[in-house]
Coordinates of C-alpha atoms and ligand atoms in Angstrom, one line a residue:
M1 CA 34.4 -19.7 45.7
F2 CA 31.8 -22.4 46.2
S3 CA 34.3 -25.2 46.1
Q4 CA 36.1 -23.6 49.0
M5 CA 32.9 -23.0 50.9
L6 CA 32.1 -26.7 50.6
E7 CA 35.1 -27.4 52.8
L8 CA 33.7 -25.3 55.6
P9 CA 31.9 -27.1 58.4
D10 CA 28.8 -24.8 58.3
H11 CA 28.9 -24.7 54.5
R12 CA 25.3 -25.8 54.2
L13 CA 24.0 -22.9 56.1
R14 CA 26.1 -20.4 54.1
L15 CA 25.1 -22.0 50.9
R16 CA 21.4 -21.6 51.8
E17 CA 22.0 -18.0 52.5
N18 CA 23.8 -17.5 49.3
L19 CA 21.3 -19.5 47.4
L20 CA 18.6 -17.0 48.2
Q21 CA 20.7 -14.1 46.9
I22 CA 21.7 -16.0 43.8
S23 CA 18.2 -17.0 43.1
R24 CA 17.1 -13.4 43.4
A25 CA 19.8 -12.3 41.0
I26 CA 18.8 -15.0 38.6
T27 CA 15.1 -14.3 38.8
A28 CA 15.8 -10.6 38.0
Q29 CA 17.5 -11.6 34.7
L30 CA 15.1 -11.8 31.7
D31 CA 17.5 -12.9 29.0
L32 CA 17.2 -16.7 28.8
I33 CA 20.8 -17.4 27.9
S34 CA 22.1 -15.2 30.7
V35 CA 19.9 -17.0 33.2
L36 CA 21.1 -20.4 32.0
N37 CA 24.7 -19.3 32.2
L38 CA 24.3 -18.1 35.7
V39 CA 22.5 -21.2 36.8
I40 CA 25.1 -23.6 35.4
N41 CA 28.0 -21.7 36.7
V42 CA 26.5 -21.6 40.2
S43 CA 25.6 -25.3 40.0
V44 CA 29.0 -26.4 39.0
E45 CA 30.7 -24.3 41.7
M46 CA 28.3 -25.4 44.3
L47 CA 28.9 -29.1 43.8
A48 CA 32.7 -28.6 43.3
G49 CA 32.2 -29.9 39.7
T50 CA 34.6 -29.5 36.8
S51 CA 32.0 -29.0 34.1
G52 CA 28.3 -29.0 33.5
L53 CA 25.5 -28.3 31.1
I54 CA 21.8 -27.4 30.9
A55 CA 19.5 -29.0 28.4
L56 CA 15.9 -27.7 27.9
Y57 CA 12.9 -29.4 26.5
E58 CA 12.1 -27.5 23.3
E59 CA 8.5 -27.1 22.5
E60 CA 9.1 -26.2 18.9
D61 CA 11.2 -29.3 18.6
N62 CA 8.8 -32.0 19.7
D63 CA 9.8 -31.5 23.3
E64 CA 13.3 -32.9 22.6
L65 CA 16.0 -32.1 25.1
R66 CA 18.5 -29.7 23.6
I67 CA 21.7 -28.4 25.2
R68 CA 21.4 -24.6 25.7
T69 CA 24.6 -23.8 27.7
S70 CA 27.6 -25.4 29.2
V71 CA 30.7 -24.7 31.3
G72 CA 34.0 -26.6 30.8
I73 CA 32.5 -28.2 27.7
P74 CA 33.0 -26.5 24.3
P75 CA 29.9 -26.1 22.2
E76 CA 31.5 -28.2 19.5
A77 CA 31.3 -31.2 21.8
W78 CA 27.6 -30.8 22.4
P79 CA 26.5 -33.2 19.6
A80 CA 28.7 -36.0 21.0
L81 CA 26.9 -35.6 24.4
A82 CA 23.6 -36.8 22.8
P83 CA 23.7 -40.3 24.3
L84 CA 23.8 -38.7 27.8
L85 CA 20.6 -36.8 27.1
E86 CA 18.9 -39.9 25.8
L87 CA 19.6 -41.7 29.1
P88 CA 17.1 -41.1 31.9
L89 CA 19.9 -40.1 34.3
I90 CA 17.4 -38.4 36.5
D91 CA 15.5 -41.7 36.9
P92 CA 16.8 -43.4 40.1
D93 CA 16.0 -46.8 38.5
T94 CA 18.6 -46.4 35.9
P95 CA 21.3 -49.0 36.8
R96 CA 24.6 -47.4 37.8
E97 CA 26.6 -49.5 35.4
V98 CA 24.7 -48.2 32.5
E99 CA 25.3 -44.6 33.6
E100 CA 29.0 -45.3 34.0
R101 CA 29.3 -47.0 30.7
I102 CA 27.6 -44.2 28.8
L103 CA 29.7 -41.7 30.6
R104 CA 32.9 -43.5 29.7
E105 CA 31.9 -43.7 26.1
V106 CA 31.0 -40.0 25.8
A107 CA 34.2 -39.1 27.6
A108 CA 36.2 -41.2 25.2
S109 CA 34.5 -39.8 22.1
T110 CA 34.8 -36.1 23.2
G111 CA 38.1 -36.4 25.0
L112 CA 36.6 -34.7 28.0
R113 CA 37.3 -35.8 31.5
L114 CA 33.8 -36.8 32.6
R115 CA 34.1 -39.3 35.5
Q116 CA 31.0 -38.7 37.6
V117 CA 27.7 -37.1 36.8
V118 CA 24.7 -35.8 38.7
A119 CA 21.6 -34.9 36.8
L120 CA 18.6 -33.0 38.3
P121 CA 15.4 -32.0 36.7
L122 CA 14.3 -28.4 36.3
T123 CA 10.6 -28.5 37.1
F124 CA 8.1 -25.7 37.0
H125 CA 4.5 -26.3 38.1
N126 CA 5.1 -30.0 37.9
R127 CA 6.2 -29.7 34.3
P128 CA 9.7 -30.8 33.4
I129 CA 11.4 -27.9 31.6
G130 CA 15.0 -29.2 31.4
I131 CA 17.8 -31.0 33.2
I132 CA 21.0 -29.7 34.8
Y133 CA 24.1 -31.9 34.5
V134 CA 27.1 -31.4 36.7
F135 CA 30.3 -33.5 36.0
R136 CA 33.4 -34.2 38.1
A137 CA 36.7 -35.1 36.5
A138 CA 38.0 -37.1 39.4
L139 CA 36.7 -40.4 40.7
N140 CA 37.9 -40.1 44.3
V141 CA 35.2 -37.8 45.7
A142 CA 31.7 -39.0 44.8
F143 CA 28.5 -36.8 44.7
S144 CA 26.8 -37.2 48.1
T145 CA 23.0 -37.2 48.7
D146 CA 23.6 -34.0 50.4
D147 CA 25.1 -32.5 47.3
V148 CA 22.1 -33.6 45.4
R149 CA 19.7 -32.1 47.8
V150 CA 21.4 -28.8 47.8
L151 CA 21.5 -28.7 44.0
Q152 CA 17.8 -29.7 43.9
A153 CA 16.8 -26.8 46.1
F154 CA 18.7 -24.5 43.8
A155 CA 17.3 -26.1 40.7
D156 CA 13.7 -25.5 41.9
Q157 CA 14.6 -21.8 42.2
A158 CA 16.4 -21.8 38.9
A159 CA 13.4 -23.4 37.1
I160 CA 11.3 -20.4 38.0
A161 CA 13.9 -18.0 36.6
V162 CA 14.2 -20.1 33.4
S163 CA 10.5 -20.2 33.0
N164 CA 10.1 -16.5 33.4
A165 CA 12.9 -15.8 31.0
R166 CA 11.3 -18.2 28.5
L167 CA 7.9 -16.5 28.9
Y168 CA 9.4 -13.1 28.6
Q169 CA 11.2 -14.2 25.4
G170 CA 7.9 -15.6 24.0
V171 CA 6.2 -12.3 24.8
L172 CA 9.1 -10.4 23.2
R173 CA 8.9 -12.6 20.1
E174 CA 5.1 -12.0 19.9
K175 CA 5.6 -8.3 20.3
Q176 CA 8.2 -8.3 17.5
R177 CA 5.8 -10.2 15.3
L178 CA 3.0 -7.7 16.0
D179 CA 5.4 -4.8 15.4
A180 CA 6.4 -6.4 12.1
I181 CA 2.7 -6.7 11.1
I182 CA 2.0 -3.1 12.0
E183 CA 5.1 -2.0 10.2
Q184 CA 4.3 -3.9 7.0
S185 CA 0.6 -3.0 7.0
A186 CA -0.4 -1.3 3.7
D187 CA -2.6 1.0 5.7
G188 CA -1.2 3.7 8.0
V189 CA -1.2 2.5 11.6
M190 CA -0.5 4.7 14.6
I191 CA -1.1 4.2 18.3
L192 CA -2.0 7.0 20.5
D193 CA -1.6 7.3 24.3
N194 CA -4.3 8.7 26.6
R195 CA -3.3 12.3 25.7
W196 CA -3.5 11.7 21.9
R197 CA 0.2 11.6 21.6
I198 CA 1.7 9.2 19.0
T199 CA 3.5 6.2 20.4
T200 CA 3.7 4.0 17.2
F201 CA 3.9 5.2 13.7
N202 CA 4.4 2.7 10.8
K203 CA 6.0 3.0 7.4
A204 CA 2.8 3.6 5.6
M205 CA 2.1 6.6 7.9
E206 CA 5.5 8.0 7.1
T207 CA 4.8 7.8 3.4
L208 CA 1.3 9.2 3.8
T209 CA 2.2 12.2 6.0
G210 CA 5.8 12.8 5.0
W211 CA 6.7 12.8 8.7
P212 CA 9.7 10.6 9.7
R213 CA 8.7 8.4 12.7
N214 CA 11.4 9.7 15.0
E215 CA 9.8 13.2 14.7
A216 CA 6.2 12.1 14.8
I217 CA 6.5 9.9 17.9
G218 CA 5.7 11.9 21.0
R219 CA 3.8 14.6 19.2
P220 CA 0.0 15.1 19.4
C221 CA -1.8 13.4 16.6
A222 CA -3.5 16.6 15.6
E223 CA -0.2 18.2 14.8
V224 CA 1.1 15.4 12.6
L225 CA -2.1 14.5 10.8
G226 CA -4.0 17.8 11.0
I227 CA -7.2 16.5 9.4
R228 CA -9.4 19.3 8.0
N229 CA -12.9 19.2 6.7
M230 CA -14.2 20.3 3.3
Q231 CA -14.4 23.9 4.6
D232 CA -10.7 23.6 5.5
T233 CA -11.3 24.0 9.2
P234 CA -9.3 21.6 11.4
I235 CA -11.2 18.6 12.7
C236 CA -8.7 17.7 15.3
P237 CA -8.6 18.3 18.2
R238 CA -11.9 20.0 18.8
D239 CA -14.2 17.9 16.6
C240 CA -12.3 14.7 17.0
P241 CA -14.6 12.0 18.1
L242 CA -11.9 10.5 20.4
Q243 CA -12.2 13.6 22.6
R244 CA -15.7 12.5 23.5
G245 CA -14.2 9.6 25.3
P246 CA -13.9 5.9 24.8
H247 CA -17.6 5.0 24.7
M248 CA -17.9 5.5 20.9
Q249 CA -17.9 2.4 18.8
N250 CA -14.9 2.7 16.4
P251 CA -15.3 6.3 15.3
V252 CA -14.2 7.3 11.8
V253 CA -12.9 10.7 10.7
E254 CA -12.6 11.7 7.0
G255 CA -10.9 14.8 5.7
R256 CA -8.0 16.5 4.0
I257 CA -4.5 16.5 5.1
T258 CA -1.4 18.3 3.7
S259 CA 1.6 16.1 4.0
R260 CA 4.9 17.6 5.2
D261 CA 6.1 17.7 1.6
G262 CA 3.1 19.6 0.5
R263 CA 0.9 16.9 -1.0
E264 CA -2.8 17.2 -0.6
R265 CA -4.4 13.9 0.3
Y266 CA -7.9 12.8 1.4
I267 CA -7.8 10.3 4.2
Q268 CA -10.0 8.2 6.3
S269 CA -9.0 7.5 9.9
R270 CA -10.7 4.7 11.9
Y271 CA -10.0 4.6 15.6
A272 CA -10.3 1.8 18.1
P273 CA -10.3 3.5 21.5
Q274 CA -8.9 1.6 24.4
E275 CA -11.0 1.8 27.6
G276 CA -9.4 1.7 31.0
P277 CA -11.0 1.2 34.4
G278 CA -14.0 3.5 35.1
Q279 CA -14.4 4.1 31.3
T280 CA -11.3 6.2 31.2
F281 CA -9.6 6.8 27.8
Q282 CA -6.4 4.9 27.7
G283 CA -5.4 5.6 24.1
A284 CA -6.4 4.4 20.6
I285 CA -5.2 2.5 17.6
A286 CA -5.8 4.5 14.4
N287 CA -6.0 2.9 11.0
V288 CA -5.4 5.6 8.4
R289 CA -6.2 5.1 4.7
D290 CA -5.5 7.3 1.7
I291 CA -8.8 7.5 -0.1
T292 CA -7.9 10.4 -2.4
D293 CA -8.5 8.3 -5.5
Q294 CA -11.8 7.0 -4.2
K295 CA -12.9 10.5 -3.4
R296 CA -11.8 11.7 -6.8
E297 CA -13.8 8.9 -8.4
E298 CA -16.8 9.9 -6.3
E299 CA -16.5 13.5 -7.5
L300 CA -16.2 12.2 -11.0
Q301 CA -19.3 10.2 -10.7
N302 CA -21.1 13.3 -9.5
T303 CA -19.8 15.3 -12.4
F304 CA -20.8 12.4 -14.7
V305 CA -24.4 12.6 -13.5
S306 CA -24.6 16.3 -13.8
V307 CA -22.8 16.4 -17.2
I308 CA -25.1 13.7 -18.5
S309 CA -28.2 15.3 -17.3
H310 CA -27.3 18.6 -18.6
E311 CA -25.7 17.7 -21.9
L312 CA -28.1 15.0 -23.0
K313 CA -31.1 17.1 -22.0
T314 CA -30.1 20.0 -24.2
P315 CA -30.4 18.3 -27.6
V316 CA -33.5 16.4 -26.5
S317 CA -35.3 19.6 -25.6
I318 CA -34.2 21.3 -28.8
I319 CA -35.5 18.3 -30.8
K320 CA -38.7 18.3 -28.9
G321 CA -39.1 22.0 -29.2
Y322 CA -38.7 22.0 -33.0
A323 CA -40.7 18.8 -33.6
G324 CA -43.6 20.3 -31.4
T325 CA -43.5 23.6 -33.3
L326 CA -43.4 21.9 -36.8
R327 CA -46.3 19.7 -36.1
R328 CA -48.7 22.4 -34.8
E329 CA -51.9 22.1 -36.5
D330 CA -52.8 25.7 -36.3
A331 CA -49.8 26.9 -38.3
T332 CA -48.6 26.3 -41.8
W333 CA -44.9 26.5 -42.4
S334 CA -43.1 27.4 -45.5
E335 CA -41.0 24.8 -47.2
E336 CA -37.8 26.6 -46.1
T337 CA -38.8 26.9 -42.4
L338 CA -39.8 23.2 -42.5
R339 CA -36.4 22.2 -44.0
E340 CA -34.5 24.4 -41.5
G341 CA -36.4 22.9 -38.6
L342 CA -35.7 19.4 -39.8
R343 CA -32.0 20.2 -40.3
V344 CA -31.7 21.4 -36.7
I345 CA -33.5 18.2 -35.5
E346 CA -31.1 16.0 -37.6
E347 CA -28.1 17.9 -36.3
E348 CA -29.2 17.7 -32.7
A349 CA -30.0 14.0 -33.1
D350 CA -26.5 13.5 -34.5
R351 CA -25.0 15.3 -31.6
L352 CA -27.0 13.2 -29.1
A353 CA -25.8 10.1 -30.9
R354 CA -22.2 11.3 -30.7
Q355 CA -22.5 12.1 -27.0
I356 CA -24.1 8.7 -26.3
Q357 CA -21.2 7.1 -28.2
D358 CA -18.7 9.1 -26.1
L359 CA -20.3 8.0 -22.9
L360 CA -20.4 4.4 -24.0
D361 CA -16.8 4.6 -25.0
V362 CA -15.8 6.0 -21.7
S363 CA -17.6 3.3 -19.7
R364 CA -16.0 0.7 -21.9
L365 CA -12.6 2.2 -21.5
Q366 CA -13.1 2.3 -17.8
T367 CA -13.3 -1.4 -17.8
G368 CA -10.1 -1.5 -19.9
W369 CA -11.9 -2.7 -23.0
I370 CA -10.8 -1.2 -26.2
R371 CA -10.4 -3.2 -29.4
L372 CA -8.9 -1.6 -32.4
E373 CA -9.8 -2.5 -36.0
L374 CA -6.5 -1.8 -37.7
T375 CA -6.5 -1.1 -41.4
D376 CA -4.2 0.9 -43.8
W377 CA -5.7 4.1 -45.1
S378 CA -4.9 7.6 -46.2
L379 CA -4.9 10.2 -43.5
P380 CA -5.3 13.3 -45.9
M381 CA -8.5 11.7 -47.2
L382 CA -10.0 11.4 -43.7
A383 CA -8.9 14.9 -42.8
Q384 CA -10.6 16.2 -45.9
E385 CA -13.8 14.4 -45.1
V386 CA -13.8 15.8 -41.6
L387 CA -13.1 19.3 -42.7
R388 CA -15.8 19.1 -45.3
S389 CA -18.5 18.2 -42.8
F390 CA -17.5 21.2 -40.6
A391 CA -17.1 23.6 -43.6
A392 CA -20.7 22.9 -44.5
Q393 CA -21.9 24.4 -41.3
T394 CA -19.3 27.1 -40.5
S395 CA -17.6 28.2 -43.7
D396 CA -18.8 31.8 -43.2
R397 CA -16.6 32.2 -40.1
F398 CA -13.7 29.8 -40.8
A399 CA -11.1 29.1 -43.4
F400 CA -10.2 25.4 -43.4
E401 CA -6.8 24.2 -44.7
L402 CA -5.1 20.9 -45.3
R403 CA -1.3 20.6 -45.1
F404 CA 0.0 17.1 -46.0
P405 CA 2.9 16.2 -48.3
D406 CA 1.7 14.3 -51.4
D407 CA 3.9 11.3 -50.6
L408 CA 2.6 10.7 -47.1
P409 CA 2.4 6.9 -46.7
P410 CA -0.8 5.3 -45.5
I411 CA -1.2 4.9 -41.8
R412 CA -2.3 1.7 -39.9
A413 CA -5.0 2.6 -37.4
D414 CA -8.7 2.2 -36.5
Y415 CA -10.4 4.4 -39.1
E416 CA -13.6 5.1 -37.1
R417 CA -11.9 5.9 -33.9
V418 CA -9.3 8.2 -35.5
R419 CA -12.2 9.9 -37.3
M420 CA -13.7 10.5 -33.9
V421 CA -10.5 12.0 -32.6
L422 CA -10.2 14.3 -35.6
T423 CA -13.8 15.3 -35.4
N424 CA -13.4 16.1 -31.7
L425 CA -10.3 18.2 -32.3
V426 CA -11.8 20.1 -35.2
G427 CA -15.1 20.5 -33.3
N428 CA -13.1 22.0 -30.4
A429 CA -11.2 24.3 -32.7
V430 CA -14.5 25.6 -34.0
K431 CA -16.1 25.8 -30.5
Y432 CA -13.2 27.6 -28.9
S433 CA -12.6 30.1 -31.6
P434 CA -15.5 32.5 -31.1
D435 CA -14.0 35.0 -33.6
G436 CA -13.4 32.4 -36.4
G437 CA -10.0 32.2 -38.1
T438 CA -8.1 29.5 -39.9
I439 CA -8.4 25.9 -38.8
R440 CA -5.7 23.7 -40.2
I441 CA -5.1 19.9 -40.3
G442 CA -1.6 18.9 -41.3
G443 CA 0.9 16.1 -40.9
R444 CA 4.2 14.5 -42.0
A445 CA 6.0 11.2 -41.7
E446 CA 8.9 10.8 -39.5
G447 CA 10.5 7.3 -39.4
D448 CA 7.8 4.9 -38.6
I449 CA 5.2 7.4 -37.4
A450 CA 2.9 10.1 -38.8
I451 CA 2.9 13.3 -36.8
I452 CA -0.5 15.0 -37.2
Y453 CA -1.7 18.4 -36.0
V454 CA -5.0 20.4 -35.7
S455 CA -4.5 24.1 -35.2
D456 CA -6.8 27.0 -34.6
Q457 CA -6.6 30.8 -33.8
G458 CA -9.0 30.6 -31.0
I459 CA -9.0 31.6 -27.3
G460 CA -6.0 29.3 -26.4
I461 CA -5.4 27.4 -23.2
A462 CA -3.4 28.6 -20.2
P463 CA -0.2 26.6 -19.5
E464 CA -1.5 25.3 -16.1
E465 CA -4.6 23.9 -17.9
Q466 CA -2.8 22.2 -20.7
E467 CA -2.3 18.8 -18.9
R468 CA -5.6 18.8 -17.3
I469 CA -7.8 19.2 -20.4
F470 CA -7.0 15.5 -21.2
E471 CA -8.6 14.4 -17.9
R472 CA -12.1 12.9 -17.8
F473 CA -14.9 15.6 -17.6
Y474 CA -12.3 18.4 -17.3
R475 CA -13.5 21.7 -18.8
V476 CA -11.5 24.9 -18.5
D477 CA -13.5 27.3 -16.3
N478 CA -13.8 30.3 -18.7
R479 CA -16.6 32.4 -20.1
L480 CA -17.0 29.9 -23.0
R481 CA -17.6 27.1 -20.6
R482 CA -21.1 28.3 -20.0
T483 CA -21.9 29.2 -23.6
T484 CA -20.4 26.2 -25.4
Q485 CA -21.8 22.7 -24.9
G486 CA -19.4 19.9 -24.0
T487 CA -18.9 17.0 -21.7
G488 CA -15.2 17.3 -21.1
L489 CA -14.8 13.8 -22.6
G490 CA -13.6 14.6 -26.1
L491 CA -9.9 15.0 -25.3
Y492 CA -9.9 12.2 -22.7
L493 CA -11.2 9.8 -25.4
A494 CA -8.8 11.2 -27.9
K495 CA -5.9 10.5 -25.6
V496 CA -7.0 7.0 -24.8
I497 CA -7.5 6.2 -28.5
I498 CA -4.2 7.6 -29.5
K499 CA -2.4 5.8 -26.7
A500 CA -4.1 2.5 -27.6
H501 CA -2.4 3.0 -31.1
G502 CA 1.0 3.4 -29.3
G503 CA 0.9 7.2 -30.0
N504 CA 0.9 10.4 -28.0
I505 CA -1.2 13.5 -28.0
S506 CA -0.2 16.9 -26.6
V507 CA -1.1 20.6 -27.0
S508 CA 0.9 23.8 -27.4
S509 CA -1.1 27.0 -27.0
Q510 CA -0.9 30.6 -26.2
V511 CA -3.9 32.3 -24.6
G512 CA -5.7 34.5 -27.0
R513 CA -3.7 33.3 -30.0
G514 CA -4.8 29.8 -30.6
S515 CA -4.0 26.2 -30.0
R516 CA -2.2 23.4 -31.8
F517 CA -3.0 19.7 -30.9
V518 CA -0.3 17.3 -32.1
F519 CA -0.7 13.5 -32.1
T520 CA 1.2 10.5 -33.6
L521 CA 0.0 7.4 -35.2
P522 CA 1.9 4.4 -36.7
L523 CA 2.6 4.3 -40.4
A524 CA 1.6 1.2 -42.3
R525 CA 5.1 0.8 -43.7
R526 CA 6.4 -0.4 -40.3
Q527 CA 4.6 -3.7 -41.0
I528 CA 6.1 -3.8 -44.5
T529 CA 9.6 -3.4 -43.1
V530 CA 9.0 -6.2 -40.7
S531 CA 7.8 -8.6 -43.5
D532 CA 10.8 -7.5 -45.7
E533 CA 13.2 -8.6 -43.0
K534 CA 11.8 -12.1 -42.9
Ligands
ADP1 P1 -15.5 19.6 -24.2 O1 -15.1 20.4 -25.4 O2 -16.6 18.7 -24.4 O3 -15.6 20.5 -23.0 P2 -12.9 18.3 -24.4 O4 -12.4 17.2 -23.6 O5 -13.0 18.2 -25.9 O6 -14.3 18.6 -23.8 O7 -12.0 19.6 -24.0 C1 -11.7 19.8 -22.7 C2 -11.6 21.3 -22.5 O8 -10.3 21.8 -23.1 C3 -12.6 22.2 -23.1 O9 -13.7 22.3 -22.2 C4 -11.9 23.5 -23.3 O10 -11.9 24.2 -22.1 C5 -10.5 23.1 -23.6 N1 -10.2 23.0 -25.1 C6 -10.2 21.9 -25.9 N2 -9.9 22.3 -27.1 C7 -9.6 23.6 -27.1 C8 -9.2 24.5 -28.1 N3 -9.0 24.1 -29.4 N4 -9.0 25.8 -27.7 C9 -9.2 26.2 -26.5 N5 -9.6 25.4 -25.5 C10 -9.8 24.1 -25.8

């Protein structure tokens, strides 16, 4: 169309007219390659050329010129055109013979008909951004200065469009990078608009809330997150600090949420409000973190303090009470009263020592430090020793039984720690059997392991409590909780110790009928088998 126009006498005028329209169309395009394609097509037509290309200075590539688009030249031929790019064709001082020689060489090596060339810089704000090359296949009609001037006018317009498209592409890339950062963030990130509606919702938010992003986006934040306080009343929207406007410095909201799949979590949401002109609220970025574990740990610490203060204080006050009474100078005590008093003092001192040991063990285990002293020894012997110590105090209410086969092989375990486990289990059996009954320790060998149980006929444990009793500080909330002493640490420690030996501990129980704790420990013969194989 342009080649025909060139033939017309008033073609320059028409071209100018068209140029403006074309420039507008090009400037409206934001995709860089589409802009470049348009520019090169128009340039080639305008100069009645046969082929052409655009090379841009690439910032990421040391500002080297790189071909980005062409017409009439297949992309496979681009590398062979390199000598042309190295030649300062746009420099009027370049001798014509040099130009022609290079053009001939390139034409020969590519097999393209490149007889004449005109090259014009694309400049934006006095900065070169690239070069447009237009070629003709015939030698008869040379590029006139007029041609060059027209193309230069167009190139100046095109340079603006190219710059815009490049800028836009840069912004787009940056946005994609930011989107990726938000998406990959380990914390939940959501962006709210000025009506607290969600506009961005990352992967971590999906996991935390159970809401898929396509459903969450567009909804009010209060509906998706629904943070409630400890009293279970919703914080959003009424008490949300964001409602008070953008003047707050990074407000923080903490509370419970129920995820869409029914999980209860405790979260902390930090907001960065965006302020618009006249201090209007424009929206906010919220950083949402799951702090359930942290919160649980805090609660545990509080329990820890109250348990310690209560549990350790009791034996101390008993000891102090007895000691004070016994040493009163205004009273004389019979031998029997004296001995009874001292027995209680000794017993309470032992209990105190055990509790302190438990607490020490717990704090050691929290730092992941547990070293086992493994030796081979007889389990029935230990069981008998443990039962004997309890029988001495409680034989009037309990029958104690041992059930082990005679040929049970020795086990390989930390003697003192297993003694602690058994003492705790039998101690619990006694504590939680207010009406007495039979307490039994038994076991058998199965393959490489010993399976050991401690059973009682006490109050039992409800099914929903059976997992929880192995947690730190957990005590079942029943009438015995108030009347029996305990830290809720015994079973937790038992579990950690048994697990450290590679074993397992579990409970089976029926409320009102009794409980049976079963755990496993390695037999010593496992080691023997290994050395036999050598
Ligand atoms: P503690 O006995 O110091 O409270 P444990 O960790 O030993 O702590 O036990 C946790 C809870 O499990 C106890 O508070 C009790 O409610 C329950 N429990 C443990 N053993 C028995 C048992 N043999 N019978 C009934 N309930 C038990």
